Coordinates of C-alpha atoms in Angstrom, one line a residue:
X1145 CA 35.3 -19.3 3.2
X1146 CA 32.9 -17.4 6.0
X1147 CA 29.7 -15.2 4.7
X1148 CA 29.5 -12.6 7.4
X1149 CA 26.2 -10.9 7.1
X1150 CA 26.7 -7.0 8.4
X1151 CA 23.2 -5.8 8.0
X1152 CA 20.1 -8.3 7.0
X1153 CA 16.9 -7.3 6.7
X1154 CA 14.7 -6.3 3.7
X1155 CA 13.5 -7.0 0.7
X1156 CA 15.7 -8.1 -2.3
X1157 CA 15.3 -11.4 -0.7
X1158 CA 18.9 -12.8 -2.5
X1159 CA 20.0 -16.2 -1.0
X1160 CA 23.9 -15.7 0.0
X1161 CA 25.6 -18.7 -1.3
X1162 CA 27.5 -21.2 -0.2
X1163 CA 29.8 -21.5 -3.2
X1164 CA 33.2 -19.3 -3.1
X1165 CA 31.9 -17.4 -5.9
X1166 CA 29.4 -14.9 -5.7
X1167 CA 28.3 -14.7 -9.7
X1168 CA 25.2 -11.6 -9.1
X1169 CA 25.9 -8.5 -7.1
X1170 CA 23.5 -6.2 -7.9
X1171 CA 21.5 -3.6 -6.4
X1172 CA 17.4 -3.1 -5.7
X1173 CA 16.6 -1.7 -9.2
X1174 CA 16.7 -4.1 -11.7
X1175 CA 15.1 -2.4 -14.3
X1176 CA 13.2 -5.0 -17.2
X1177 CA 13.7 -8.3 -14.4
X1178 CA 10.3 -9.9 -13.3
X1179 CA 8.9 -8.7 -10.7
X1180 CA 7.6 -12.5 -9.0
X1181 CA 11.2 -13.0 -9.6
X1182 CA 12.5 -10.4 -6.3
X1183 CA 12.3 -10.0 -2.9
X1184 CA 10.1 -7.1 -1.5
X1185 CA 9.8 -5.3 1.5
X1186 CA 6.1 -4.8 2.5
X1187 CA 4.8 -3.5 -0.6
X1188 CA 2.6 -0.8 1.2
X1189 CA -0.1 1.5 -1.1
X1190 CA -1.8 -0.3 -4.4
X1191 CA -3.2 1.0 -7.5
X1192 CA -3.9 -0.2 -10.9
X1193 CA -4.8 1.9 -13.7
X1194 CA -7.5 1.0 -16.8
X1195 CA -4.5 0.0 -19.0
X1196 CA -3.4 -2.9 -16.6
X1197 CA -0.3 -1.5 -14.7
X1198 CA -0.3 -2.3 -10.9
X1199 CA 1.6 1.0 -8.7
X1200 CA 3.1 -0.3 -5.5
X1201 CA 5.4 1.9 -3.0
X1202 CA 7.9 0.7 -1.2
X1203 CA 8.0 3.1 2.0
X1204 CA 11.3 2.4 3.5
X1205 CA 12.9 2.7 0.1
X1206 CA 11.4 5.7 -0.9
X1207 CA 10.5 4.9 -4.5
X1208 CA 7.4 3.9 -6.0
X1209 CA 7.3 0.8 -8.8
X1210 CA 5.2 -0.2 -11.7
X1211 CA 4.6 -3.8 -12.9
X1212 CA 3.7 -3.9 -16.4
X1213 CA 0.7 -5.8 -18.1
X1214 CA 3.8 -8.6 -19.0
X1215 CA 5.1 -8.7 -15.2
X1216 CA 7.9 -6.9 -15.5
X1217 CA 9.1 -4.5 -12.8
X1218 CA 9.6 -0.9 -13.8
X1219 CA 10.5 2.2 -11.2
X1220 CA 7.6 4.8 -11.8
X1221 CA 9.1 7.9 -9.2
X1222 CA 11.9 8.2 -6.3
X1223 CA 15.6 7.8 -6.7
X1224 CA 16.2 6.5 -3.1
X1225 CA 16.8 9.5 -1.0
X1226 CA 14.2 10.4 1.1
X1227 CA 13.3 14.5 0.7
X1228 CA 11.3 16.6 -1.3
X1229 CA 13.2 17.4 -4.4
X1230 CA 12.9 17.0 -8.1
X1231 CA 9.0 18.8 -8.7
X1232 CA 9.0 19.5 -12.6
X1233 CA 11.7 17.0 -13.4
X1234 CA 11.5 13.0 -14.2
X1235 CA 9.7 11.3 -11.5
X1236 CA 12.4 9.0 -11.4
X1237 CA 14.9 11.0 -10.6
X1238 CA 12.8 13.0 -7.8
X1239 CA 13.4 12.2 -3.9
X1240 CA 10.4 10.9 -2.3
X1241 CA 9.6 11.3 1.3
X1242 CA 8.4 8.2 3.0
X1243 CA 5.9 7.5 0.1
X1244 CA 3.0 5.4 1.7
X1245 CA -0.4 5.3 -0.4
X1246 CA -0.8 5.9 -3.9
X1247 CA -3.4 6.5 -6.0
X1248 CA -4.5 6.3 -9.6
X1249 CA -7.3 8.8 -11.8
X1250 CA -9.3 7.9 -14.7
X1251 CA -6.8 9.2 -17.0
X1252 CA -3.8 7.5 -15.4
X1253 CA -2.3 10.1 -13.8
X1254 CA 0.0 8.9 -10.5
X1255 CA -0.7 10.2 -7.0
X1256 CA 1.6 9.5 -4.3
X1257 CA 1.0 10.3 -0.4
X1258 CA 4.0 11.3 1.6
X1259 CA 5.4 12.0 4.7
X1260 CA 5.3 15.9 4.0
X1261 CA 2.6 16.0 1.1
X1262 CA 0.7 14.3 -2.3
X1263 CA 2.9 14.3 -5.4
X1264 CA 2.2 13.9 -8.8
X1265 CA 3.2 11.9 -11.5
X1266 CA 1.6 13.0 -15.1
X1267 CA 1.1 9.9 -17.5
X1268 CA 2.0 11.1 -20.4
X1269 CA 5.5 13.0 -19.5
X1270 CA 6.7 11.5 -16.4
X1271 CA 7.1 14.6 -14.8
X1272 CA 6.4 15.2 -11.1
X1273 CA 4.5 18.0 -9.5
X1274 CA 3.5 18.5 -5.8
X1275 CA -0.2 19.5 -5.3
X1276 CA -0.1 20.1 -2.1
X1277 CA 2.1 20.0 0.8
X1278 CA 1.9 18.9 4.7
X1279 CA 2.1 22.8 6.2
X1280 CA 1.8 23.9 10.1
X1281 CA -1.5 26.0 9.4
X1282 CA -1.8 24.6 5.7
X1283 CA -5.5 22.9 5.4
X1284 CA -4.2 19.2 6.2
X1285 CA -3.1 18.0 9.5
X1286 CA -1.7 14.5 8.5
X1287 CA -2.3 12.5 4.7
X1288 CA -3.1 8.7 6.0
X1289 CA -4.7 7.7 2.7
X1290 CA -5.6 9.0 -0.6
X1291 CA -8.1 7.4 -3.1
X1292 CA -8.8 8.7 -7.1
X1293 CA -12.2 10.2 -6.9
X1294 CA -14.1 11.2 -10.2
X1295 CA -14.4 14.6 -11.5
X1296 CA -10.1 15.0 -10.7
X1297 CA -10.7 14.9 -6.7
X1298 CA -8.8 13.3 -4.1
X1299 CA -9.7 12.2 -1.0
X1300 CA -7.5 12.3 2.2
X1301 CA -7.6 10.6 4.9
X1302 CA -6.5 12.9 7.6
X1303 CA -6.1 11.0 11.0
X1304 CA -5.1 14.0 13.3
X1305 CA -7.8 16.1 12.4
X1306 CA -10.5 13.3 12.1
X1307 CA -11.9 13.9 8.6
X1308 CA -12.0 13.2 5.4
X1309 CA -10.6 15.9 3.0
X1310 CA -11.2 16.2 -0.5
X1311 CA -8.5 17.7 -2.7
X1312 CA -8.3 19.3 -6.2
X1313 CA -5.9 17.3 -8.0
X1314 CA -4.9 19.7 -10.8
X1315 CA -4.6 23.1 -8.5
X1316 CA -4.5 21.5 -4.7
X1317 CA -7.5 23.2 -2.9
X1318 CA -8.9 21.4 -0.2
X1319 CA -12.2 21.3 1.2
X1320 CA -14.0 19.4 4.0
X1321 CA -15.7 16.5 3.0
X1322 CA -16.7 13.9 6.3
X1323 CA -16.1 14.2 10.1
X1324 CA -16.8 17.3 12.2
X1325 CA -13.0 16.4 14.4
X1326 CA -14.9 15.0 17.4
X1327 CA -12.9 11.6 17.7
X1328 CA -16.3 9.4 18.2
X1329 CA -18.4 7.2 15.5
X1330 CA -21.6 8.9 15.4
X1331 CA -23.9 9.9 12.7
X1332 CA -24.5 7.1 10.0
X1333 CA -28.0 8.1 8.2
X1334 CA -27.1 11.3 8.7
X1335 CA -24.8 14.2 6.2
X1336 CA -21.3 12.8 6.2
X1337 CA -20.1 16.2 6.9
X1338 CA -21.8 16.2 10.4
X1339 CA -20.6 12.5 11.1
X1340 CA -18.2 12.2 13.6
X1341 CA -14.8 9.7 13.0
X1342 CA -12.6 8.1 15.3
X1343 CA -9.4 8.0 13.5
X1344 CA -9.8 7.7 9.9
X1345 CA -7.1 5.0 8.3
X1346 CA -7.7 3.7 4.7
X1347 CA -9.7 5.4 1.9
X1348 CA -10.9 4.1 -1.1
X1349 CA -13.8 5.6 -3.7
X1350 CA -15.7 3.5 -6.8
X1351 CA -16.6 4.8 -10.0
X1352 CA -19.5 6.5 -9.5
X1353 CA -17.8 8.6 -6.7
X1354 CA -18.8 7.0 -3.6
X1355 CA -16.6 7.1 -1.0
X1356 CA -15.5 4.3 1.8
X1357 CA -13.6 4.8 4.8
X1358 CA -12.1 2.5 7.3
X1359 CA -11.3 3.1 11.2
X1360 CA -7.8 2.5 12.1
X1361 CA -9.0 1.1 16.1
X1362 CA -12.3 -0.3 15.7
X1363 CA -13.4 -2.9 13.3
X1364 CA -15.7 -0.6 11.3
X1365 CA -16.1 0.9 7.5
X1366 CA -18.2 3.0 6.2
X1367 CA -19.5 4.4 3.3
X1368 CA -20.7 8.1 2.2
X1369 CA -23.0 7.9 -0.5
X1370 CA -21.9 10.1 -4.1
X1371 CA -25.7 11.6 -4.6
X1372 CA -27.1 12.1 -0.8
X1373 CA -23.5 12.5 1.1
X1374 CA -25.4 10.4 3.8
X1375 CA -22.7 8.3 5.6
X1376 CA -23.8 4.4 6.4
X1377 CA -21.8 1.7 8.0
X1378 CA -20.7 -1.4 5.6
X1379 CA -21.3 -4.7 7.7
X1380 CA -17.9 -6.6 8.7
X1381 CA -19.4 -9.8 9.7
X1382 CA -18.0 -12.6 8.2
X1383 CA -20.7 -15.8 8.1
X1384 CA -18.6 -17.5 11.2
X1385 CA -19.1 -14.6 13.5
X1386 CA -21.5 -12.9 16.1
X1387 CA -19.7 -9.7 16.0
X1388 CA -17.0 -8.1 14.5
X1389 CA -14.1 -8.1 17.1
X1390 CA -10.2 -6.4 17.2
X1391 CA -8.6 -8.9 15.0
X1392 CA -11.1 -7.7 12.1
X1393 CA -9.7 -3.8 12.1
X1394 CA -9.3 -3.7 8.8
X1395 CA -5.8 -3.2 7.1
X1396 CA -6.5 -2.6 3.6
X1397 CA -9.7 -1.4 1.7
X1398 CA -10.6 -1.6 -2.1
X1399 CA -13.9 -1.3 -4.0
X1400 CA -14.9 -2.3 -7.4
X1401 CA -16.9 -1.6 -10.7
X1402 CA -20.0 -4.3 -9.4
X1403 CA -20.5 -2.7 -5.8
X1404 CA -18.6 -4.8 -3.9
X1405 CA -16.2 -3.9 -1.2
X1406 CA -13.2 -5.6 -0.6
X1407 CA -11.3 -5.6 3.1
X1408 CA -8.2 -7.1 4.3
X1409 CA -7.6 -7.9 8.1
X1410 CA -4.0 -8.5 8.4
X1411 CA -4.4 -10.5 12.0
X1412 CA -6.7 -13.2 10.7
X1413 CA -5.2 -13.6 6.9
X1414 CA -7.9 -13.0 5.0
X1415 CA -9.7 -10.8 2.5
X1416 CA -13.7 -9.8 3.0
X1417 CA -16.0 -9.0 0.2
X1418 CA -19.3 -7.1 0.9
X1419 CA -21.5 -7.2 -1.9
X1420 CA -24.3 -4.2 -3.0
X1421 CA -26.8 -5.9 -0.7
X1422 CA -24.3 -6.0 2.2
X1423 CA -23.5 -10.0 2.5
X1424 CA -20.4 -11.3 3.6
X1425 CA -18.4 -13.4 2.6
X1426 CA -14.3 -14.6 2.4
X1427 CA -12.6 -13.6 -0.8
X1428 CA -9.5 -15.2 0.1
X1429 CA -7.3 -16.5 2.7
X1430 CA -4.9 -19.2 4.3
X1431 CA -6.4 -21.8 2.3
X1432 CA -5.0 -19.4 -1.1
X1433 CA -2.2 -19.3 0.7
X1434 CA -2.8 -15.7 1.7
X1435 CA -0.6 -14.5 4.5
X1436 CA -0.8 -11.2 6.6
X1437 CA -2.8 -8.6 4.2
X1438 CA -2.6 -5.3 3.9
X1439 CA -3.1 -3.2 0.9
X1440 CA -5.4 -4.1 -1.9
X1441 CA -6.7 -2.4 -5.1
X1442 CA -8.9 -3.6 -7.9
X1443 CA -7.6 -4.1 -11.3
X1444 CA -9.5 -2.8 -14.9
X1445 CA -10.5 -6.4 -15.1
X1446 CA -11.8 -6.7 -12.0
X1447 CA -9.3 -8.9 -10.4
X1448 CA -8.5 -8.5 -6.8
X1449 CA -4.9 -7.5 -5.9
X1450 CA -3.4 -8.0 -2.5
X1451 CA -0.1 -6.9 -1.0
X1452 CA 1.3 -9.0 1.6
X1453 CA 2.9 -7.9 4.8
X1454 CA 5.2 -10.2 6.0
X1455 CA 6.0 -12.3 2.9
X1456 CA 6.4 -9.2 0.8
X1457 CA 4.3 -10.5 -2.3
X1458 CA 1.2 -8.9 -4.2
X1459 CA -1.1 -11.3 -5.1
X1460 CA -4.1 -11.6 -7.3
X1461 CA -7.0 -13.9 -6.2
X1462 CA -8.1 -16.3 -7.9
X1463 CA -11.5 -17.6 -8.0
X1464 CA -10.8 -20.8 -7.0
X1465 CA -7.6 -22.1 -5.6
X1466 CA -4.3 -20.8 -4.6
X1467 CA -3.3 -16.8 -5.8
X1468 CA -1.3 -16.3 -8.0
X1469 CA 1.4 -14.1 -7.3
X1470 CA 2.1 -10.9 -9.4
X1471 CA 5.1 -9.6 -7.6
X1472 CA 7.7 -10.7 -4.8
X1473 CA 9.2 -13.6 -4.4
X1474 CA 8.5 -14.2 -0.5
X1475 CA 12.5 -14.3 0.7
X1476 CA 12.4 -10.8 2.5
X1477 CA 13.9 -10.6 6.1
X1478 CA 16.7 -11.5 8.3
X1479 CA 15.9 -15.2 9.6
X1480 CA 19.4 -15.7 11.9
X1481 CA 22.4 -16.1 12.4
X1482 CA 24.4 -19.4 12.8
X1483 CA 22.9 -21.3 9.5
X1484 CA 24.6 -22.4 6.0
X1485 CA 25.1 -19.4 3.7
X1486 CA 22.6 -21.1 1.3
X1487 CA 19.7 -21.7 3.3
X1488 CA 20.2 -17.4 4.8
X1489 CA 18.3 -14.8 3.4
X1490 CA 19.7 -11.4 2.8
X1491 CA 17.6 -8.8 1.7
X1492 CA 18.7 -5.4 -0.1
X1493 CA 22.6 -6.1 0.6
X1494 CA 23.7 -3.0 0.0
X1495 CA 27.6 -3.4 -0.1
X1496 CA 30.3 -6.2 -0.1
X1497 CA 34.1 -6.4 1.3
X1498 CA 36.4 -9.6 1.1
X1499 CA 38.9 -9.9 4.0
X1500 CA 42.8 -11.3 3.0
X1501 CA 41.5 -14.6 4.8
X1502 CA 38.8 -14.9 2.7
X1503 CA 35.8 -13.9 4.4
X1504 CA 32.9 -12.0 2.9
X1505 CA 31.5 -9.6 4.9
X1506 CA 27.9 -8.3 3.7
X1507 CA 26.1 -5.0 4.5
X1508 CA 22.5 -4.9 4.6
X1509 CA 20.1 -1.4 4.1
X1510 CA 17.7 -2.2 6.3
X1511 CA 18.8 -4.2 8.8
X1512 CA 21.0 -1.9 11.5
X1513 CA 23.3 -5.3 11.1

């Protein structure tokens, strides 16, 4: 019998078989599974909240998913669709559009950036809300990133218009906060809100409301200080190096409860960590088995989270040895055509037809196959 694989790309990372008889057909949501038990398709925006659940979108799918305290994989909004629909419904049941960073507040309330706005998801119902929305003269030109702030603020990463927004969670009014939308790095020791940014990326904030920013182009981040809004520049210089240089644009950005700030750079597999009195060193990388980083978050615990690119896995670093992985199996793309059914991944095969001969055709998501 022939496997004919239509479409494979993805995430659900299944193995097609070799044996005549397929016993597991199943689509993406396997609600109550484990989630280091599936394939994943570059887990993009992290966030954990104080009672240990880690948030995770998945862009492409347009859902965002929960992985409980145990490890098990639970969907927290989007029903797969991409749109706008579903505000004061189940978040579950809403369409998400492109759904990129997420976000979580002190009371563990969800916030989800999209392609046309920030949603919300309230803790204790469910329900979703959108606090504000993506408008052609509305007071954001573009959501990049959004981080939890205290006192019910989020900030916003707004790339096109080169500054950092802060927005009310509960009614949606946004005011400046950094950048004055001259596309330069200028003004560390100076008033953030006279500081001028490049092209603002990845956001992140601590506890006691300071704020970091990274640069999408250059291999900077920078920090805007809670009680003097004075914007500084956190040092990127890993022990091994004169100068920062473009493999060490940063690709993810997390901070937590001691100080320290934590940033991935996808190109050289590895994780910094800057601590309070700006020394650097490598939290992880290849030798923990760490492989293309991207997002990261910090859990209640203080355990470092990392969501992989490539591999499709969220990890938690250990501090010593190899991470452990907290979701993702690694199996999530299209590796050829030509080899054994059993050695081919298939990810998100999204429908199945036998021929009279025998053959099993295979129809991936993802893939355009």
């Amino acid at each position: 019998m022939k496997i004919l694989a239509l479409t494979v790309l993805g995430a659900a990372g299944l193995l097609a078989q070799q044996a005549a008889v397929i016993e597991t057909v199943a689509g993406f949501d396997p609600e109550g599974v484990r989630a280091d038990a599936i394939g994943l398709t570059a887990p993009a925006g992290l966030a954990a909240d104080a009672n240990g659940n880690l948030y995770f979108s998945q862009t492409a799918r347009n859902r965002v998913y929960r992985v409980t305290p145990e490890g098990v994989l639970e969907l927290a909004a989007g029903s797969g669709p991409r749109g706008t629909e579903g505000d004061d419904g189940p978040a579950r049941e809403a369409r998400l559009d492109d759904p990129a960073a997420v976000a979580v507040d002190e009371a563990g309330n969800l916030y989800i950036a999209t392609a046309s706005g920030i949603r919300a998801v309230a803790v204790e119902t469910g329900v979703i809300r959108t606090v504000v929305k993506l408008e052609e003269e509305g007071p954001l030109q573009s959501i990049a990133w959004i981080a939890a702030a205290p006192g019910g603020r989020l900030i916003v990463a707004d790339r096109e218009a080169r500054m950092l927004m802060a927005v009310d969670a509960a009614t949606g009014e946004v005011s400046h906060f950094a950048g004055t939308g001259k596309a330069s790095i200028a003004g560390d020791y100076g008033p953030a809100a006279a500081a001028s940014l490049q092209m603002p990326y990845i956001v992140a904030a601590d506890g006691a409301g300071n704020v970091y920013y990274a640069e999408q182009l250059e291999p900077r981040v920078r920090r805007i200080d809670e009680n003097t809004g004075e914007m500084t520049t956190v040092p990127l210089m890993a022990p091994d190096e004169d100068f920062p240089g473009e493999y060490e644009v940063a690709s993810g950005l997390a901070v937590d409860t001691l100080g320290n700030v934590y940033v991935s750079q996808v190109n050289r597999s590895r994780v910094l960590r800057i601590n309070a009195d700006g020394e650097v060193a490598v939290a992880a990388g290849a030798e923990a088995g760490l492989l293309l980083p991207q997002s990261l978050a910090v859990s209640a615990g203080g355990a470092l989270l990392i969501a992989e690119l490539a591999p499709g896995r969220i990890l938690r670093a250990e501090a010593e040895g190899p991470a452990t992985v907290v979701a993702g199996n690694g199996l999530t793309s299209y590796n050829g055509d030509g080899l054994p059914a059993g050695e081919t991944q298939l990810a998100e095969p999204g429908g199945l037809a036998v021929a009279a001969n025998g053959d099993l055709y295979i129809a991936s998501t993802l893939a355009d196959r």
